[in-house]
Coordinates of C-alpha atoms and ligand atoms in Angstrom, one line a residue:
M58 CA 8.9 -7.9 -15.5
S59 CA 8.2 -5.1 -13.1
T60 CA 9.3 -1.7 -14.2
W61 CA 9.7 1.7 -12.6
A62 CA 6.6 3.0 -10.7
N63 CA 4.6 -0.2 -11.3
L64 CA 2.7 -0.5 -8.1
G65 CA 0.2 -3.1 -9.2
L66 CA 0.6 -6.7 -10.3
Q67 CA 2.7 -7.5 -13.3
D68 CA 1.0 -8.4 -16.6
S69 CA 0.1 -12.0 -16.6
A70 CA 1.9 -14.5 -19.0
S71 CA 0.0 -17.5 -17.9
P72 CA -3.7 -18.5 -17.4
L73 CA -3.2 -19.0 -13.6
M74 CA -1.8 -15.5 -13.2
E75 CA -4.8 -14.2 -15.1
Q76 CA -7.1 -15.9 -12.7
L77 CA -5.1 -14.5 -9.7
I78 CA -5.4 -11.0 -11.1
F79 CA -9.2 -11.4 -11.6
F80 CA -9.5 -12.6 -8.0
H81 CA -7.4 -9.7 -6.7
D82 CA -9.6 -7.2 -8.5
H83 CA -12.7 -8.9 -7.2
A84 CA -11.5 -8.9 -3.6
L85 CA -10.4 -5.3 -3.9
L86 CA -13.8 -4.2 -5.2
I87 CA -15.5 -5.8 -2.2
L88 CA -12.9 -4.1 0.1
V89 CA -13.5 -0.7 -1.4
M90 CA -17.3 -1.1 -1.0
I91 CA -16.9 -2.0 2.7
T92 CA -14.4 0.9 3.3
V93 CA -16.7 3.4 1.6
L94 CA -19.7 2.2 3.7
V95 CA -17.9 2.2 7.0
G96 CA -16.2 5.5 6.1
Y97 CA -19.6 7.1 5.4
L98 CA -21.1 5.8 8.6
M99 CA -18.1 7.0 10.7
F100 CA -18.3 10.4 9.0
M101 CA -22.0 10.7 9.7
L102 CA -21.3 10.2 13.5
F103 CA -20.1 13.8 13.6
F104 CA -23.6 14.9 12.8
N105 CA -25.3 12.6 15.3
S106 CA -28.3 14.2 16.9
Y107 CA -28.7 11.5 19.7
V108 CA -32.3 10.7 18.8
N109 CA -31.8 7.1 19.9
R110 CA -30.0 7.7 23.2
F111 CA -32.6 5.7 25.2
L112 CA -32.3 2.7 22.8
L113 CA -31.0 -0.4 24.6
H114 CA -31.5 -3.3 22.2
G115 CA -32.5 -4.1 18.7
Q116 CA -32.7 -7.7 17.8
L117 CA -33.5 -7.2 14.1
I118 CA -30.6 -4.9 13.3
E119 CA -28.2 -7.1 15.2
M120 CA -29.3 -10.0 13.1
I121 CA -28.8 -8.0 9.9
W122 CA -25.4 -6.6 10.6
T123 CA -24.2 -10.1 11.8
I124 CA -25.5 -12.2 8.9
L125 CA -24.8 -9.7 6.1
P126 CA -21.0 -9.5 6.6
A127 CA -20.9 -13.3 6.8
I128 CA -22.6 -13.5 3.4
I129 CA -20.2 -11.0 1.9
L130 CA -17.3 -13.1 3.2
F131 CA -18.6 -16.1 1.3
F132 CA -18.2 -14.1 -1.9
I133 CA -14.5 -13.9 -1.1
A134 CA -14.1 -17.4 0.3
F135 CA -15.6 -19.4 -2.6
P136 CA -13.6 -17.8 -5.4
S137 CA -10.5 -18.0 -3.2
L138 CA -11.0 -21.8 -2.7
R139 CA -11.7 -22.3 -6.4
L140 CA -8.4 -20.6 -7.3
L141 CA -6.5 -22.5 -4.6
Y142 CA -7.6 -25.8 -6.1
L143 CA -7.0 -24.5 -9.7
L144 CA -3.4 -23.6 -8.8
D145 CA -2.8 -27.2 -7.6
E146 CA -4.1 -28.9 -10.7
I147 CA -1.6 -30.9 -12.7
N148 CA -2.5 -31.1 -16.4
E149 CA -0.2 -33.8 -18.1
P150 CA 3.0 -31.8 -18.2
S151 CA 5.2 -32.1 -21.4
V152 CA 8.4 -30.8 -19.8
T153 CA 9.6 -31.1 -16.2
L154 CA 12.1 -28.7 -14.8
K155 CA 13.7 -29.3 -11.4
S156 CA 15.1 -26.2 -9.6
I157 CA 17.2 -26.5 -6.5
G158 CA 17.8 -23.5 -4.2
H159 CA 21.3 -22.9 -2.9
Q160 CA 22.9 -20.2 -0.8
W161 CA 22.8 -18.1 -3.0
Y162 CA 22.0 -19.3 -6.5
W163 CA 19.6 -21.6 -8.3
S164 CA 20.6 -24.8 -10.1
Y165 CA 18.4 -26.5 -12.6
E166 CA 17.9 -30.0 -14.0
Y167 CA 16.0 -31.0 -17.1
S168 CA 15.7 -34.6 -16.0
D169 CA 13.6 -35.5 -19.1
F170 CA 16.5 -34.9 -21.5
N171 CA 19.6 -37.0 -20.6
D172 CA 20.3 -34.9 -17.5
I173 CA 20.9 -31.4 -18.7
E174 CA 21.9 -29.5 -15.5
F175 CA 23.5 -26.1 -14.8
D176 CA 23.9 -23.4 -12.1
S177 CA 22.3 -20.0 -12.6
Y178 CA 24.1 -17.1 -10.9
M179 CA 23.1 -13.5 -10.8
I180 CA 25.4 -11.3 -12.9
P181 CA 27.1 -8.8 -10.6
T182 CA 26.6 -5.1 -11.4
N183 CA 30.2 -4.5 -12.4
Q184 CA 29.9 -7.2 -15.1
L185 CA 26.5 -6.3 -16.4
S186 CA 26.1 -5.3 -20.1
N187 CA 24.3 -2.1 -21.0
D188 CA 21.0 -3.8 -21.8
G189 CA 21.1 -6.0 -18.7
F190 CA 18.8 -5.6 -15.7
R191 CA 20.7 -4.9 -12.4
L192 CA 20.3 -7.6 -9.7
L193 CA 17.9 -9.5 -12.0
D194 CA 19.9 -11.0 -14.9
V195 CA 21.6 -14.4 -14.6
D196 CA 24.5 -16.1 -16.4
N197 CA 22.5 -19.2 -17.4
R198 CA 18.8 -18.7 -18.2
I199 CA 16.1 -21.4 -18.0
V200 CA 14.8 -22.1 -21.5
L201 CA 11.2 -23.3 -21.6
P202 CA 8.7 -23.9 -24.4
M203 CA 5.7 -21.6 -24.7
N204 CA 2.1 -23.0 -25.0
S205 CA 3.0 -26.2 -23.2
Q206 CA 2.2 -27.5 -19.7
I207 CA 5.4 -27.3 -17.6
R208 CA 5.9 -29.1 -14.4
I209 CA 8.3 -27.5 -11.9
L210 CA 9.8 -29.4 -9.0
V211 CA 11.4 -27.3 -6.3
T212 CA 13.7 -28.2 -3.5
A213 CA 16.7 -26.8 -1.7
A214 CA 20.1 -28.0 -0.7
D215 CA 20.8 -25.9 2.4
V216 CA 18.0 -23.6 3.8
I217 CA 14.5 -22.8 2.7
H218 CA 14.3 -20.8 -0.6
S219 CA 11.3 -19.8 -2.7
W220 CA 11.1 -20.1 -6.5
T221 CA 8.9 -17.1 -7.4
V222 CA 8.0 -15.8 -10.9
P223 CA 5.2 -13.2 -10.6
A224 CA 4.3 -13.0 -14.3
L225 CA 3.5 -16.7 -14.3
G226 CA 1.8 -16.8 -10.9
V227 CA 4.3 -19.3 -9.5
K228 CA 5.6 -19.2 -5.9
V229 CA 6.8 -22.5 -4.5
D230 CA 9.1 -23.0 -1.4
G231 CA 12.2 -25.1 -1.8
T232 CA 12.7 -26.9 1.4
P233 CA 15.6 -29.2 2.2
G234 CA 14.5 -32.9 2.2
R235 CA 11.2 -32.2 0.4
L236 CA 10.2 -32.0 -3.3
N237 CA 7.4 -29.5 -4.0
Q238 CA 5.5 -29.6 -7.3
T239 CA 3.5 -27.1 -9.3
N240 CA 2.8 -26.4 -12.9
F241 CA 2.3 -23.5 -15.3
F242 CA 1.6 -22.7 -18.9
I243 CA 3.4 -19.8 -20.5
N244 CA 1.2 -18.2 -23.2
R245 CA 3.7 -15.9 -24.9
P246 CA 7.4 -15.7 -25.8
G247 CA 9.8 -13.5 -23.8
L248 CA 11.8 -13.1 -20.7
F249 CA 10.2 -13.6 -17.4
Y250 CA 12.0 -12.5 -14.2
G251 CA 11.7 -13.8 -10.7
Q252 CA 13.4 -13.7 -7.3
C253 CA 13.8 -15.9 -4.3
S254 CA 11.1 -14.9 -1.8
E255 CA 12.0 -16.8 1.3
I256 CA 14.5 -14.9 3.6
C257 CA 17.4 -17.3 3.1
G258 CA 20.5 -15.5 4.3
A259 CA 22.9 -12.6 3.6
N260 CA 22.6 -12.7 -0.2
H261 CA 18.9 -13.6 -0.4
S262 CA 18.3 -10.6 -2.7
F263 CA 20.8 -11.8 -5.2
M264 CA 19.5 -15.1 -6.5
P265 CA 17.2 -14.1 -9.3
I266 CA 15.4 -16.3 -11.8
V267 CA 15.2 -15.7 -15.6
I268 CA 13.0 -17.8 -17.8
E269 CA 13.4 -17.5 -21.6
S270 CA 10.1 -18.6 -23.1
V271 CA 10.5 -19.7 -26.7
P272 CA 8.5 -21.6 -29.4
V273 CA 8.6 -25.3 -29.1
N274 CA 10.9 -25.9 -32.1
Y275 CA 13.4 -23.4 -30.7
F276 CA 13.2 -25.3 -27.4
I277 CA 13.9 -28.7 -29.1
K278 CA 16.9 -27.0 -30.9
W279 CA 18.2 -25.7 -27.5
I280 CA 17.7 -29.1 -25.9
S281 CA 19.5 -31.0 -28.6
S282 CA 22.4 -28.6 -28.7
N283 CA 22.9 -29.2 -25.0
M284 CA 22.6 -32.9 -24.9
Ligands
CUA709 CU1 17.0 -18.0 -1.5 CU2 16.0 -16.1 -0.4

Protein backbone atom coordinates (compact mmCIF):
# COMPACT_ATOMS: atom_id res chain seq x y z
CA MET A 1 0.00 0.00 0.00
CA SER A 2 0.96 3.63 -0.28
CA THR A 3 2.43 5.11 2.89
CA TRP A 4 3.32 8.60 4.06
CA ALA A 5 5.37 10.72 1.61
CA ASN A 6 5.36 8.04 -1.07
CA LEU A 7 5.27 10.14 -4.23
CA GLY A 8 6.15 7.41 -6.73
CA LEU A 9 4.41 4.21 -7.69
CA GLN A 10 3.74 1.54 -5.10
CA ASP A 11 5.95 -1.54 -5.03
CA SER A 12 4.65 -4.05 -7.51
CA ALA A 13 3.09 -7.31 -6.39
CA SER A 14 2.38 -8.67 -9.87
CA PRO A 15 4.33 -9.14 -13.12
CA LEU A 16 2.09 -6.67 -14.96
CA MET A 17 2.72 -3.91 -12.42
CA GLU A 18 6.44 -4.62 -12.73
CA GLN A 19 6.17 -4.04 -16.49
CA LEU A 20 4.15 -0.86 -15.93
CA ILE A 21 6.87 0.49 -13.64
CA PHE A 22 9.58 -0.37 -16.17
CA PHE A 23 7.62 1.49 -18.86
CA HIS A 24 7.07 4.47 -16.58
CA ASP A 25 10.80 4.72 -15.85
CA HIS A 26 11.64 4.33 -19.56
CA ALA A 27 9.20 7.10 -20.60
CA LEU A 28 10.40 9.35 -17.77
CA LEU A 29 14.02 8.92 -18.88
CA ILE A 30 13.15 10.07 -22.42
CA LEU A 31 11.14 12.95 -20.97
CA VAL A 32 14.07 14.09 -18.81
CA MET A 33 16.45 13.97 -21.77
CA ILE A 34 14.09 16.11 -23.88
CA THR A 35 13.54 18.58 -21.03
CA VAL A 36 17.27 18.96 -20.42
CA LEU A 37 17.98 19.50 -24.14
CA VAL A 38 15.19 22.06 -24.61
CA GLY A 39 16.09 23.74 -21.31
CA TYR A 40 19.71 24.05 -22.42
CA LEU A 41 18.71 25.50 -25.80
CA MET A 42 16.35 28.03 -24.20
CA PHE A 43 18.98 29.05 -21.68
CA MET A 44 21.56 29.56 -24.43
CA LEU A 45 19.17 32.00 -26.17
CA PHE A 46 20.13 34.57 -23.52
CA PHE A 47 23.64 34.58 -24.94
CA ASN A 48 22.56 34.78 -28.60
CA SER A 49 24.93 36.92 -30.66
CA TYR A 50 22.58 37.15 -33.70
CA VAL A 51 25.18 35.81 -36.18
CA ASN A 52 22.40 34.21 -38.28
CA ARG A 53 19.99 37.17 -38.43
CA PHE A 54 19.91 37.09 -42.26
CA LEU A 55 19.17 33.35 -42.38
CA LEU A 56 15.75 32.72 -44.00
CA HIS A 57 15.60 28.96 -44.61
CA GLY A 58 17.49 25.76 -43.90
CA GLN A 59 16.03 22.62 -45.45
CA LEU A 60 18.46 20.21 -43.82
CA ILE A 61 18.00 21.34 -40.22
CA GLU A 62 14.21 21.43 -40.73
CA MET A 63 14.35 17.81 -41.89
CA ILE A 64 16.48 16.79 -38.90
CA TRP A 65 14.37 18.45 -36.23
CA THR A 66 11.16 17.05 -37.72
CA ILE A 67 12.24 13.44 -38.20
CA LEU A 68 14.32 13.09 -35.03
CA PRO A 69 11.45 13.79 -32.59
CA ALA A 70 9.24 11.41 -34.61
CA ILE A 71 11.81 8.63 -34.17
CA ILE A 72 12.05 9.37 -30.44
CA LEU A 73 8.24 9.07 -30.17
CA PHE A 74 8.44 5.56 -31.67
CA PHE A 75 10.62 4.55 -28.73
CA ILE A 76 7.69 5.43 -26.46
CA ALA A 77 4.89 4.19 -28.74
CA PHE A 78 6.14 0.64 -29.33
CA PRO A 79 6.81 -0.32 -25.67
CA SER A 80 3.48 1.32 -24.81
CA LEU A 81 1.61 -0.85 -27.36
CA ARG A 82 3.45 -3.96 -26.19
CA LEU A 83 2.31 -3.27 -22.62
CA LEU A 84 -1.24 -2.49 -23.72
CA TYR A 85 -1.62 -5.91 -25.34
CA LEU A 86 0.23 -7.63 -22.47
CA LEU A 87 -2.30 -6.20 -20.00
CA ASP A 88 -5.17 -7.64 -22.03
CA GLU A 89 -3.76 -11.15 -22.21
CA ILE A 90 -5.80 -13.86 -20.45
CA ASN A 91 -3.71 -16.86 -19.31
CA GLU A 92 -6.05 -19.70 -18.30
CA PRO A 93 -7.29 -18.34 -14.97
CA SER A 94 -7.64 -20.75 -12.03
CA VAL A 95 -10.02 -18.53 -10.02
CA THR A 96 -12.62 -16.03 -11.16
CA LEU A 97 -13.73 -13.18 -8.93
CA LYS A 98 -16.68 -11.02 -9.88
CA SER A 99 -16.84 -7.57 -8.32
CA ILE A 100 -19.88 -5.36 -8.54
CA GLY A 101 -19.72 -1.66 -7.77
CA HIS A 102 -22.55 -0.08 -5.80
CA GLN A 103 -23.08 3.38 -4.33
CA TRP A 104 -20.96 3.11 -2.19
CA TYR A 105 -19.50 -0.32 -1.58
CA TRP A 106 -18.23 -3.30 -3.53
CA SER A 107 -19.85 -6.70 -3.54
CA TYR A 108 -18.03 -9.84 -4.60
CA GLU A 109 -19.00 -13.21 -6.02
CA TYR A 110 -16.84 -16.33 -6.25
CA SER A 111 -18.97 -17.96 -8.92
CA ASP A 112 -16.60 -20.97 -9.22
CA PHE A 113 -17.42 -22.14 -5.70
CA ASN A 114 -21.11 -22.71 -5.15
CA ASP A 115 -21.87 -18.97 -5.20
CA ILE A 116 -19.93 -17.48 -2.35
CA GLU A 117 -20.94 -13.82 -2.28
CA PHE A 118 -20.65 -10.95 0.16
CA ASP A 119 -20.62 -7.15 0.46
CA SER A 120 -17.46 -5.27 1.37
CA TYR A 121 -17.99 -1.97 3.21
CA MET A 122 -15.39 0.51 4.43
CA ILE A 123 -14.91 0.48 8.20
CA PRO A 124 -15.89 3.95 9.50
CA THR A 125 -13.16 5.83 11.40
CA ASN A 126 -15.00 5.64 14.74
CA GLN A 127 -15.16 1.83 14.52
CA LEU A 128 -11.59 1.33 13.35
CA SER A 129 -9.19 -0.79 15.43
CA ASN A 130 -5.77 0.63 16.38
CA ASP A 131 -3.94 -1.27 13.64
CA GLY A 132 -6.53 -0.46 10.97
CA PHE A 133 -5.95 1.93 8.08
CA ARG A 134 -8.35 4.87 8.04
CA LEU A 135 -10.64 5.08 4.97
CA LEU A 136 -8.89 2.00 3.56
CA ASP A 137 -9.95 -1.04 5.60
CA VAL A 138 -13.12 -3.02 4.90
CA ASP A 139 -15.33 -5.36 6.93
CA ASN A 140 -15.09 -8.27 4.47
CA ARG A 141 -11.83 -8.75 2.57
CA ILE A 142 -11.38 -10.52 -0.74
CA VAL A 143 -9.26 -13.64 -0.21
CA LEU A 144 -7.25 -14.77 -3.24
CA PRO A 145 -4.51 -17.35 -3.79
CA MET A 146 -0.99 -16.13 -4.54
CA ASN A 147 1.00 -17.53 -7.50
CA SER A 148 -2.16 -18.22 -9.49
CA GLN A 149 -3.74 -16.59 -12.49
CA ILE A 150 -6.85 -14.76 -11.33
CA ARG A 151 -9.59 -13.47 -13.57
CA ILE A 152 -11.58 -10.52 -12.38
CA LEU A 153 -14.95 -9.57 -13.83
CA VAL A 154 -16.07 -6.04 -13.06
CA THR A 155 -19.50 -4.50 -13.40
CA ALA A 156 -21.69 -2.02 -11.54
CA ALA A 157 -25.27 -1.87 -10.33
CA ASP A 158 -25.97 1.86 -10.40
CA VAL A 159 -23.34 4.26 -11.80
CA ILE A 160 -19.82 3.79 -13.20
CA HIS A 161 -17.23 2.71 -10.62
CA SER A 162 -13.64 1.63 -11.11
CA TRP A 163 -11.99 -1.34 -9.44
CA THR A 164 -8.40 -0.17 -8.90
CA VAL A 165 -5.56 -1.88 -7.03
CA PRO A 166 -2.26 -0.06 -7.75
CA ALA A 167 0.14 -2.73 -6.43
CA LEU A 168 -1.30 -5.27 -8.86
CA GLY A 169 -1.52 -2.91 -11.81
CA VAL A 170 -5.27 -3.39 -12.13
CA LYS A 171 -7.75 -0.65 -13.01
CA VAL A 172 -11.02 -1.68 -14.61
CA ASP A 173 -14.20 0.34 -14.92
CA GLY A 174 -17.42 -1.20 -13.67
CA THR A 175 -20.19 -0.03 -15.96
CA PRO A 176 -23.89 -0.84 -15.54
CA GLY A 177 -25.00 -3.31 -18.22
CA ARG A 178 -21.46 -4.35 -19.12
CA LEU A 179 -19.07 -7.00 -17.86
CA ASN A 180 -15.41 -6.07 -18.08
CA GLN A 181 -12.64 -8.60 -17.72
CA THR A 182 -8.99 -8.51 -16.78
CA ASN A 183 -6.56 -10.82 -15.07
CA PHE A 184 -3.60 -10.65 -12.72
CA PHE A 185 -1.12 -12.80 -10.86
CA ILE A 186 -0.17 -11.96 -7.27
CA ASN A 187 3.41 -12.99 -6.58
CA ARG A 188 3.56 -12.58 -2.82
CA PRO A 189 1.30 -12.95 0.22
CA GLY A 190 0.01 -9.88 2.01
CA LEU A 191 -2.67 -7.22 2.01
CA PHE A 192 -3.20 -5.11 -1.07
CA TYR A 193 -5.31 -1.98 -0.90
CA GLY A 194 -7.23 -0.23 -3.62
CA GLN A 195 -9.91 2.39 -4.10
CA CYS A 196 -12.66 3.21 -6.54
CA SER A 197 -11.28 5.58 -9.14
CA GLU A 198 -14.28 6.70 -11.12
CA ILE A 199 -16.06 9.73 -9.64
CA CYS A 200 -19.25 7.91 -8.63
CA GLY A 201 -21.03 10.20 -6.20
CA ALA A 202 -20.90 11.70 -2.71
CA ASN A 203 -19.13 8.79 -1.02
CA HIS A 204 -16.81 7.91 -3.90
CA SER A 205 -13.79 8.13 -1.59
CA PHE A 206 -15.25 5.64 0.83
CA MET A 207 -15.48 2.37 -1.12
CA PRO A 208 -11.99 0.87 -0.73
CA ILE A 209 -10.82 -2.58 -1.84
CA VAL A 210 -8.76 -4.97 0.30
CA ILE A 211 -7.22 -8.14 -1.12
CA GLU A 212 -5.80 -10.74 1.25
CA SER A 213 -3.27 -12.72 -0.76
CA VAL A 214 -2.65 -16.15 0.79
CA PRO A 215 -0.99 -19.47 -0.19
CA VAL A 216 -3.23 -21.75 -2.24
CA ASN A 217 -3.90 -24.27 0.57
CA TYR A 218 -5.04 -21.43 2.87
CA PHE A 219 -7.32 -20.23 0.09
CA ILE A 220 -8.87 -23.69 -0.33
CA LYS A 221 -9.40 -23.82 3.44
CA TRP A 222 -11.09 -20.39 3.35
CA ILE A 223 -13.28 -21.41 0.43
CA SER A 224 -14.40 -24.68 2.04
CA SER A 225 -15.19 -22.96 5.35
CA ASN A 226 -17.48 -20.56 3.47
CA MET A 227 -19.31 -23.05 1.28
CU1 LIG B 1 -17.32 4.03 -6.90
CU2 LIG B 1 -16.01 6.04 -7.13
